[in-house]
Amino acid sequence: MAGIRCIEEILKLNRQMFEIVIFGSEPHPNYNRILLSSVLQGETSLDDITLNSKDWYAANGITLYTGETVVHIDTDRQRVITDRKRTLPYDKFIVATGSSPHILPIPGADKEGVYGFRTIEDCQALMSMAKHNQKAAVIGAGLLGLEAAVGLQHLGMDVSVIHHSAGIMQKQLDQTASRLLQADLERKGLTFHLEKETVSISGTVQADGIQIKDGTSLKADLIVMAAGVRPNIELAVSSGIAVNRGIIVNDCMQTSEPNVYAVGECAEHNGTVYGLVSPLYEQGKVLAKHICGVPCEGYQGSAPFAALKIAGIDVWSAGKVHEDDRTTSISIRDEQAGIYKKALFEDDRLAGVILYGDTRDKRRFLDSLLTQRDISIVKKQLFAPEKTDTSFKSMPSSETICQCNSVTKGAIEEAVHTKDLTTVEEVKHCTKASGSCGGCKPLVEDLLRYMSSGEYTEPAGTPSFCGCTDFTEDDIIAELQRKPFTTPAEVMNQLGWKTKNGCRKCVPAIQYYLEMLYPGFIQPEPAAEDTCTLIPQMYGGRTNAEQLRNIADIIETYSIPDVSITHSQRLKLSGIRPADLPHIKNDLKIPAHSNEHRRTLQSIRACTCGQNRSIQQLAAKIERHLETLSMPACISISLSCEADCTAAAIQDVGAIRTPAGWDIYIGGVRRTHAGALFCVTDTAESTVRMIKGLIQYYRETAHYEEAVHQWMDRVGIVNIREVLFEEDLRIHLLENLKTDLSLIQKLPLKTGAHKKG
Ligand SMILES: Cc1cc2nc3c(=O)[nH]c(=O)nc-3n(C[C@H](O)[C@H](O)[C@H](O)COP(=O)(O)OP(=O)(O)OC[C@H]3O[C@@H](n4cnc5c(N)ncnc54)[C@H](O)[C@@H]3O)c2cc1C
């Protein structure tokens, strides 16, 4: 698969540059090995898995020798020798010999009825054996072993899986996901024997069972060894090329011999041998560029990811899956729905993900893993699962649909438009999307359906953020995460803003995102010619004679022209000269909020009717916790009693005191509509925690200037509840809030930038 992909890339770059000859040990032109699992499971036929027919080779002027093995590379004379005694000179030689199943070196392993699972012939043999036999044993519960086991079961066999570890697919899954998968497969009828070591295979000529180290045995007429693969390096070894586990290559996929290259499962790059097609295709691309003389960064390694191809079971993982000293993790578990999701983080970056039961977000996670974006965006993705019905509308054109072949949504759209494609097969033929593991086939189908629906809008429809730039809002966030910018001016300068100083829309947005990404970033003070507004903080809406007298003196001393009472029961001093601001703040002796262009939570409205001291105290407490934080948009919070005043129900966030505790509402709009009842809490403490968690989740996931009700409509109240009701996630949000606050509180009072971490 890797070798021919590399040839395809070479043909794309320069059709005339090489006369190409290909040798393959197997008697077929290249085929999609990945789909052998689907063939066994009855979902695909062997006729459908050829990747390039013999006609394709002929049409591209390639000489193909099938069933012919290269046995020696004479690197001194630059020629190869095959098992049919053919000798051929070369200028460049590519080794893409793949791997072979590891057949355990145990007595009986050579008996009839013992197979690996790698080739069309293996697959045909398993299908034919299944017709006449009943009991099968699969040794190894990795990805391949499980797919083979389900395939044999599909063919009517009674299948046992023997595995040396305590958990199945332990390389790709943690214990929880592994147990969930085992339970699902047991429900499908597989039997597992874990922590068992196979020591021999019994039978005369034909295998009839296996012996286990603990003295037990199992009956089986068909045995599949799925205990890993070994890179095919013999050719390299016999030709004097440096090897380790695989054939050692540099970033250009060059071996120790200058004109000999290696790609695919036989190659070892930086100590890693990859066993999935996506990295191998990347290697092919790099090598093609290198030997065609196209400038290229070189192969930089790949993040491993894996999906199990078993109908009805959705499991996907990428990167690290086991915790260690350097990682932190977040997980969600919904037992009823059979969903488990875990993300591992390392130094504020995503290090790995496991998705079980719902793998719809895999593309975005993989994207975060590959681009190593900042944790806040990663969290956003973890917490806000994509809504399937609207996903294509909001999905950027650059998002990858087919991970194996790196085909983006934009590439599919373009192919559909320019070549008038209507079916998945046509898209596959044209773009290769869904042409490898087939995991994205449903997504391609959905995209085609969406494109033919009335809802579809032309590609490149994502508007730029404002007239000052061609970047979209998401592009800007991604750039801010990538580079350590310190000021909006620097952002505008380096990202090629069309205007010198930005505009009213982009400048505050950049400031906001800089502060969200780097809580140490301080917003600039207002320009000298502006007048300022100051709202003295009165926690819980309470004040006293001394404070009021002092404020009155200040109003007179500094000739403050405009004093009013705000909606949330505070005094607002407007028209202050910027030069007076520091002195006034000093004279006030209580905190005060001044920057109108920076959205912070300034005050919480507390009900003043009746004897509601406790409500005011609670409001004061929440204010003290949240008052310096930047918010995506202005936010109103209110606490009220149930008796005379239910104002809290029409705020962005509100809590109404009831005999049983507190009813928390979100997404209300003053004078227009009440918010939705979000939850009921029983104590003041749990109310504070819930409101703080809500606010932090809003801060982490809302766009700039997105009001709470708009945010709620976009991400969905169910999703917000799922996050806030999950204790681990709520604690995580509260910890993030604490960190953000501590970074802000540590700041010196001057304009500048302080990077988090
Ligand atoms: C059943 C199954 C399911 C899989 N599922 C997935 C999946 O879901 N996702 C995924 O990413 N990957 C999957 N894989 C793995 C994927 O198929 C391999 O990573 C990929 O095929 C490796 O490509 P390659 O070109 O390195 O090796 P191969 O595809 O094995 O090709 C190497 C070829 O070289 C030939 N050869 C070897 N030595 C010589 C020689 N000296 N002379 C001439 N020819 C030689 C071999 O016979 C073979 O035909 C699966 C594999 C199997 C078997």
PDB file of N, CA and C and ligand atoms in Angstrom, residues 1-4 23-26 31-37 68-71 96-99 117-119 143-144 147 232 234-235 263-266 274-280 305 307 309 404 437, ligand 1:
ATOM      1  N   MET A   1       0.824  -1.204   0.000  1.00  0.00           N
ATOM      2  CA  MET A   1       0.000   0.000   0.000  1.00  0.00           C
ATOM      3  C   MET A   1       0.864   1.262   0.000  1.00  0.00           C
ATOM      4  N   ALA A   2       1.959   1.243   0.795  1.00  0.00           N
ATOM      5  CA  ALA A   2       2.795   2.453   0.878  1.00  0.00           C
ATOM      6  C   ALA A   2       3.614   2.668  -0.400  1.00  0.00           C
ATOM      7  N   GLY A   3       4.135   1.578  -0.951  1.00  0.00           N
ATOM      8  CA  GLY A   3       4.997   1.691  -2.130  1.00  0.00           C
ATOM      9  C   GLY A   3       4.252   2.290  -3.311  1.00  0.00           C
ATOM     10  N   ILE A   4       3.061   1.754  -3.603  1.00  0.00           N
ATOM     11  CA  ILE A   4       2.332   2.255  -4.772  1.00  0.00           C
ATOM     12  C   ILE A   4       1.821   3.674  -4.524  1.00  0.00           C
ATOM     13  N   PHE A  23       8.165  -4.754  -8.372  1.00  0.00           N
ATOM     14  CA  PHE A  23       8.123  -6.191  -8.076  1.00  0.00           C
ATOM     15  C   PHE A  23       7.261  -6.400  -6.840  1.00  0.00           C
ATOM     16  N   GLY A  24       6.400  -7.403  -6.877  1.00  0.00           N
ATOM     17  CA  GLY A  24       5.606  -7.732  -5.688  1.00  0.00           C
ATOM     18  C   GLY A  24       5.555  -9.232  -5.497  1.00  0.00           C
ATOM     19  N   SER A  25       5.811  -9.689  -4.296  1.00  0.00           N
ATOM     20  CA  SER A  25       5.795 -11.141  -4.033  1.00  0.00           C
ATOM     21  C   SER A  25       4.409 -11.730  -4.223  1.00  0.00           C
ATOM     22  N   GLU A  26       3.381 -10.931  -3.902  1.00  0.00           N
ATOM     23  CA  GLU A  26       2.019 -11.478  -3.994  1.00  0.00           C
ATOM     24  C   GLU A  26       1.588 -11.551  -5.464  1.00  0.00           C
ATOM     25  N   TYR A  31      -3.578  -4.088  -3.480  1.00  0.00           N
ATOM     26  CA  TYR A  31      -4.977  -4.108  -3.023  1.00  0.00           C
ATOM     27  C   TYR A  31      -5.058  -3.491  -1.628  1.00  0.00           C
ATOM     28  N   ASN A  32      -6.287  -3.198  -1.223  1.00  0.00           N
ATOM     29  CA  ASN A  32      -6.499  -2.564   0.083  1.00  0.00           C
ATOM     30  C   ASN A  32      -6.542  -3.637   1.175  1.00  0.00           C
ATOM     31  N   ARG A  33      -5.387  -3.845   1.781  1.00  0.00           N
ATOM     32  CA  ARG A  33      -5.221  -4.892   2.797  1.00  0.00           C
ATOM     33  C   ARG A  33      -6.163  -4.653   3.982  1.00  0.00           C
ATOM     34  N   ILE A  34      -6.387  -3.387   4.260  1.00  0.00           N
ATOM     35  CA  ILE A  34      -7.221  -3.013   5.408  1.00  0.00           C
ATOM     36  C   ILE A  34      -8.607  -3.641   5.297  1.00  0.00           C
ATOM     37  N   LEU A  35      -9.086  -3.733   4.058  1.00  0.00           N
ATOM     38  CA  LEU A  35     -10.462  -4.208   3.885  1.00  0.00           C
ATOM     39  C   LEU A  35     -10.596  -5.728   3.998  1.00  0.00           C
ATOM     40  N   LEU A  36      -9.478  -6.431   4.237  1.00  0.00           N
ATOM     41  CA  LEU A  36      -9.598  -7.885   4.423  1.00  0.00           C
ATOM     42  C   LEU A  36     -10.496  -8.173   5.616  1.00  0.00           C
ATOM     43  N   SER A  37     -10.434  -7.311   6.635  1.00  0.00           N
ATOM     44  CA  SER A  37     -11.314  -7.489   7.801  1.00  0.00           C
ATOM     45  C   SER A  37     -12.767  -7.397   7.378  1.00  0.00           C
ATOM     46  N   GLU A  68       6.767 -12.081  -7.831  1.00  0.00           N
ATOM     47  CA  GLU A  68       8.230 -12.097  -8.011  1.00  0.00           C
ATOM     48  C   GLU A  68       8.883 -11.302  -6.867  1.00  0.00           C
ATOM     49  N   THR A  69       9.813 -11.966  -6.200  1.00  0.00           N
ATOM     50  CA  THR A  69      10.414 -11.385  -4.996  1.00  0.00           C
ATOM     51  C   THR A  69      11.835 -10.896  -5.268  1.00  0.00           C
ATOM     52  N   VAL A  70      12.128  -9.705  -4.811  1.00  0.00           N
ATOM     53  CA  VAL A  70      13.506  -9.207  -4.934  1.00  0.00           C
ATOM     54  C   VAL A  70      14.324  -9.857  -3.820  1.00  0.00           C
ATOM     55  N   VAL A  71      15.415 -10.501  -4.181  1.00  0.00           N
ATOM     56  CA  VAL A  71      16.182 -11.217  -3.154  1.00  0.00           C
ATOM     57  C   VAL A  71      17.499 -10.524  -2.792  1.00  0.00           C
ATOM     58  N   ALA A  96       9.625  -1.305  -0.080  1.00  0.00           N
ATOM     59  CA  ALA A  96       8.325  -1.122   0.603  1.00  0.00           C
ATOM     60  C   ALA A  96       7.756  -2.505   0.864  1.00  0.00           C
ATOM     61  N   THR A  97       8.528  -3.269   1.627  1.00  0.00           N
ATOM     62  CA  THR A  97       8.235  -4.704   1.768  1.00  0.00           C
ATOM     63  C   THR A  97       7.236  -5.015   2.888  1.00  0.00           C
ATOM     64  N   GLY A  98       6.792  -4.008   3.629  1.00  0.00           N
ATOM     65  CA  GLY A  98       5.747  -4.230   4.628  1.00  0.00           C
ATOM     66  C   GLY A  98       6.167  -5.105   5.796  1.00  0.00           C
ATOM     67  N   SER A  99       5.204  -5.822   6.341  1.00  0.00           N
ATOM     68  CA  SER A  99       5.456  -6.682   7.508  1.00  0.00           C
ATOM     69  C   SER A  99       4.883  -8.063   7.259  1.00  0.00           C
ATOM     70  N   PHE A 117      -3.000 -13.378   9.462  1.00  0.00           N
ATOM     71  CA  PHE A 117      -4.097 -12.685   8.774  1.00  0.00           C
ATOM     72  C   PHE A 117      -3.512 -11.436   8.128  1.00  0.00           C
ATOM     73  N   ARG A 118      -3.021 -11.611   6.922  1.00  0.00           N
ATOM     74  CA  ARG A 118      -2.322 -10.504   6.279  1.00  0.00           C
ATOM     75  C   ARG A 118      -2.679 -10.356   4.808  1.00  0.00           C
ATOM     76  N   THR A 119      -2.915 -11.494   4.135  1.00  0.00           N
ATOM     77  CA  THR A 119      -3.044 -11.439   2.681  1.00  0.00           C
ATOM     78  C   THR A 119      -4.412 -11.946   2.204  1.00  0.00           C
ATOM     79  N   LEU A 143      -6.029  -5.046  17.652  1.00  0.00           N
ATOM     80  CA  LEU A 143      -6.990  -4.622  16.630  1.00  0.00           C
ATOM     81  C   LEU A 143      -7.277  -5.721  15.595  1.00  0.00           C
ATOM     82  N   LEU A 144      -6.192  -6.280  15.070  1.00  0.00           N
ATOM     83  CA  LEU A 144      -6.314  -7.270  14.003  1.00  0.00           C
ATOM     84  C   LEU A 144      -6.972  -8.553  14.502  1.00  0.00           C
ATOM     85  N   GLU A 147     -10.701  -8.065  14.985  1.00  0.00           N
ATOM     86  CA  GLU A 147     -11.425  -7.996  13.705  1.00  0.00           C
ATOM     87  C   GLU A 147     -11.515  -9.396  13.082  1.00  0.00           C
ATOM     88  N   ASN A 232       9.414  -6.612   7.361  1.00  0.00           N
ATOM     89  CA  ASN A 232      10.179  -7.465   6.441  1.00  0.00           C
ATOM     90  C   ASN A 232      11.499  -6.771   6.093  1.00  0.00           C
ATOM     91  N   GLU A 234      14.532  -8.602   5.781  1.00  0.00           N
ATOM     92  CA  GLU A 234      15.577  -9.555   5.339  1.00  0.00           C
ATOM     93  C   GLU A 234      16.321  -9.053   4.105  1.00  0.00           C
ATOM     94  N   LEU A 235      15.553  -8.482   3.149  1.00  0.00           N
ATOM     95  CA  LEU A 235      16.175  -7.997   1.918  1.00  0.00           C
ATOM     96  C   LEU A 235      17.233  -6.938   2.242  1.00  0.00           C
ATOM     97  N   VAL A 263       9.937   2.943   2.620  1.00  0.00           N
ATOM     98  CA  VAL A 263       8.690   3.525   3.154  1.00  0.00           C
ATOM     99  C   VAL A 263       7.782   2.386   3.613  1.00  0.00           C
ATOM    100  N   GLY A 264       6.867   2.730   4.497  1.00  0.00           N
ATOM    101  CA  GLY A 264       5.865   1.750   4.915  1.00  0.00           C
ATOM    102  C   GLY A 264       6.241   1.042   6.202  1.00  0.00           C
ATOM    103  N   GLU A 265       5.596  -0.092   6.412  1.00  0.00           N
ATOM    104  CA  GLU A 265       5.782  -0.810   7.676  1.00  0.00           C
ATOM    105  C   GLU A 265       7.167  -1.409   7.832  1.00  0.00           C
ATOM    106  N   CYS A 266       7.953  -1.424   6.754  1.00  0.00           N
ATOM    107  CA  CYS A 266       9.305  -1.974   6.885  1.00  0.00           C
ATOM    108  C   CYS A 266      10.290  -0.900   7.349  1.00  0.00           C
ATOM    109  N   TYR A 274       5.847   2.419  11.945  1.00  0.00           N
ATOM    110  CA  TYR A 274       4.404   2.678  11.944  1.00  0.00           C
ATOM    111  C   TYR A 274       3.646   1.507  11.337  1.00  0.00           C
ATOM    112  N   GLY A 275       2.447   1.269  11.866  1.00  0.00           N
ATOM    113  CA  GLY A 275       1.668   0.116  11.393  1.00  0.00           C
ATOM    114  C   GLY A 275       0.288   0.493  10.882  1.00  0.00           C
ATOM    115  N   LEU A 276       0.098   1.775  10.549  1.00  0.00           N
ATOM    116  CA  LEU A 276      -1.195   2.213  10.010  1.00  0.00           C
ATOM    117  C   LEU A 276      -0.932   3.026   8.757  1.00  0.00           C
ATOM    118  N   VAL A 277      -1.890   3.025   7.830  1.00  0.00           N
ATOM    119  CA  VAL A 277      -1.568   3.584   6.517  1.00  0.00           C
ATOM    120  C   VAL A 277      -1.339   5.095   6.493  1.00  0.00           C
ATOM    121  N   SER A 278      -2.021   5.825   7.346  1.00  0.00           N
ATOM    122  CA  SER A 278      -1.903   7.284   7.242  1.00  0.00           C
ATOM    123  C   SER A 278      -0.440   7.772   7.336  1.00  0.00           C
ATOM    124  N   PRO A 279       0.309   7.345   8.357  1.00  0.00           N
ATOM    125  CA  PRO A 279       1.722   7.763   8.389  1.00  0.00           C
ATOM    126  C   PRO A 279       2.508   7.248   7.195  1.00  0.00           C
ATOM    127  N   LEU A 280       2.142   6.052   6.732  1.00  0.00           N
ATOM    128  CA  LEU A 280       2.898   5.468   5.619  1.00  0.00           C
ATOM    129  C   LEU A 280       2.668   6.263   4.333  1.00  0.00           C
ATOM    130  N   PHE A 305      -3.076   6.774  15.372  1.00  0.00           N
ATOM    131  CA  PHE A 305      -4.484   6.688  15.771  1.00  0.00           C
ATOM    132  C   PHE A 305      -5.055   5.391  15.221  1.00  0.00           C
ATOM    133  N   ALA A 307      -8.773   2.879  14.719  1.00  0.00           N
ATOM    134  CA  ALA A 307     -10.205   2.633  14.884  1.00  0.00           C
ATOM    135  C   ALA A 307     -10.450   1.157  14.656  1.00  0.00           C
ATOM    136  N   LYS A 309     -12.636  -1.785  13.219  1.00  0.00           N
ATOM    137  CA  LYS A 309     -13.655  -1.865  12.152  1.00  0.00           C
ATOM    138  C   LYS A 309     -14.590  -3.033  12.424  1.00  0.00           C
ATOM    139  N   CYS A 404      -6.985   8.653   6.726  1.00  0.00           N
ATOM    140  CA  CYS A 404      -5.988   7.760   6.107  1.00  0.00           C
ATOM    141  C   CYS A 404      -5.326   8.439   4.920  1.00  0.00           C
ATOM    142  N   CYS A 437      -9.341   2.686   5.048  1.00  0.00           N
ATOM    143  CA  CYS A 437     -10.039   1.869   6.059  1.00  0.00           C
ATOM    144  C   CYS A 437     -11.550   1.950   5.887  1.00  0.00           C
TER     145      CYS A 437
HETATM  146  C1  LIG B   1      -6.578  -7.346   8.139  1.00  0.00           C
HETATM  147  C2  LIG B   1      -5.872  -6.039   8.261  1.00  0.00           C
HETATM  148  C3  LIG B   1      -6.567  -4.912   8.661  1.00  0.00           C
HETATM  149  C4  LIG B   1      -5.931  -3.677   8.766  1.00  0.00           C
HETATM  150  N1  LIG B   1      -6.641  -2.578   9.161  1.00  0.00           N
HETATM  151  C5  LIG B   1      -6.055  -1.364   9.149  1.00  0.00           C
HETATM  152  C6  LIG B   1      -6.785  -0.185   9.440  1.00  0.00           C
HETATM  153  O1  LIG B   1      -7.958  -0.226   9.764  1.00  0.00           O
HETATM  154  N2  LIG B   1      -6.150   1.020   9.355  1.00  0.00           N
HETATM  155  C7  LIG B   1      -4.839   1.103   8.980  1.00  0.00           C
HETATM  156  O2  LIG B   1      -4.328   2.203   8.887  1.00  0.00           O
HETATM  157  N3  LIG B   1      -4.116   0.001   8.734  1.00  0.00           N
HETATM  158  C8  LIG B   1      -4.675  -1.232   8.804  1.00  0.00           C
HETATM  159  N4  LIG B   1      -3.932  -2.345   8.520  1.00  0.00           N
HETATM  160  C9  LIG B   1      -2.495  -2.191   8.289  1.00  0.00           C
HETATM  161  C10 LIG B   1      -2.191  -1.788   6.836  1.00  0.00           C
HETATM  162  O3  LIG B   1      -2.767  -2.684   5.969  1.00  0.00           O
HETATM  163  C11 LIG B   1      -0.707  -1.743   6.671  1.00  0.00           C
HETATM  164  O4  LIG B   1      -0.200  -0.733   7.511  1.00  0.00           O
HETATM  165  C12 LIG B   1      -0.283  -1.447   5.238  1.00  0.00           C
HETATM  166  O5  LIG B   1      -0.769  -2.413   4.374  1.00  0.00           O
HETATM  167  C13 LIG B   1       1.235  -1.426   5.170  1.00  0.00           C
HETATM  168  O6  LIG B   1       1.640  -1.066   3.892  1.00  0.00           O
HETATM  169  P1  LIG B   1       3.071  -1.468   3.330  1.00  0.00           P
HETATM  170  O7  LIG B   1       3.101  -1.019   1.936  1.00  0.00           O
HETATM  171  O8  LIG B   1       4.113  -1.044   4.247  1.00  0.00           O
HETATM  172  O9  LIG B   1       3.047  -3.058   3.398  1.00  0.00           O
HETATM  173  P2  LIG B   1       2.155  -4.076   2.627  1.00  0.00           P
HETATM  174  O10 LIG B   1       0.817  -3.533   2.333  1.00  0.00           O
HETATM  175  O11 LIG B   1       2.207  -5.327   3.428  1.00  0.00           O
HETATM  176  O12 LIG B   1       2.895  -4.297   1.259  1.00  0.00           O
HETATM  177  C14 LIG B   1       4.158  -4.874   1.192  1.00  0.00           C
HETATM  178  C15 LIG B   1       4.202  -5.770  -0.035  1.00  0.00           C
HETATM  179  O13 LIG B   1       5.544  -6.049  -0.337  1.00  0.00           O
HETATM  180  C16 LIG B   1       5.640  -7.426  -0.680  1.00  0.00           C
HETATM  181  N5  LIG B   1       7.048  -7.854  -0.490  1.00  0.00           N
HETATM  182  C17 LIG B   1       7.673  -8.131   0.667  1.00  0.00           C
HETATM  183  N6  LIG B   1       8.973  -8.437   0.429  1.00  0.00           N
HETATM  184  C18 LIG B   1       9.153  -8.359  -0.911  1.00  0.00           C
HETATM  185  C19 LIG B   1      10.267  -8.552  -1.742  1.00  0.00           C
HETATM  186  N7  LIG B   1      11.469  -8.858  -1.267  1.00  0.00           N
HETATM  187  N8  LIG B   1      10.091  -8.414  -3.076  1.00  0.00           N
HETATM  188  C20 LIG B   1       8.892  -8.067  -3.585  1.00  0.00           C
HETATM  189  N9  LIG B   1       7.792  -7.872  -2.819  1.00  0.00           N
HETATM  190  C21 LIG B   1       7.941  -7.996  -1.498  1.00  0.00           C
HETATM  191  C22 LIG B   1       4.666  -8.083   0.240  1.00  0.00           C
HETATM  192  O14 LIG B   1       4.331  -9.363  -0.227  1.00  0.00           O
HETATM  193  C23 LIG B   1       3.513  -7.103   0.187  1.00  0.00           C
HETATM  194  O15 LIG B   1       2.677  -7.398  -0.884  1.00  0.00           O
HETATM  195  C24 LIG B   1      -4.543  -3.590   8.457  1.00  0.00           C
HETATM  196  C25 LIG B   1      -3.840  -4.738   8.060  1.00  0.00           C
HETATM  197  C26 LIG B   1      -4.489  -5.944   7.964  1.00  0.00           C
HETATM  198  C27 LIG B   1      -3.713  -7.162   7.556  1.00  0.00           C
END
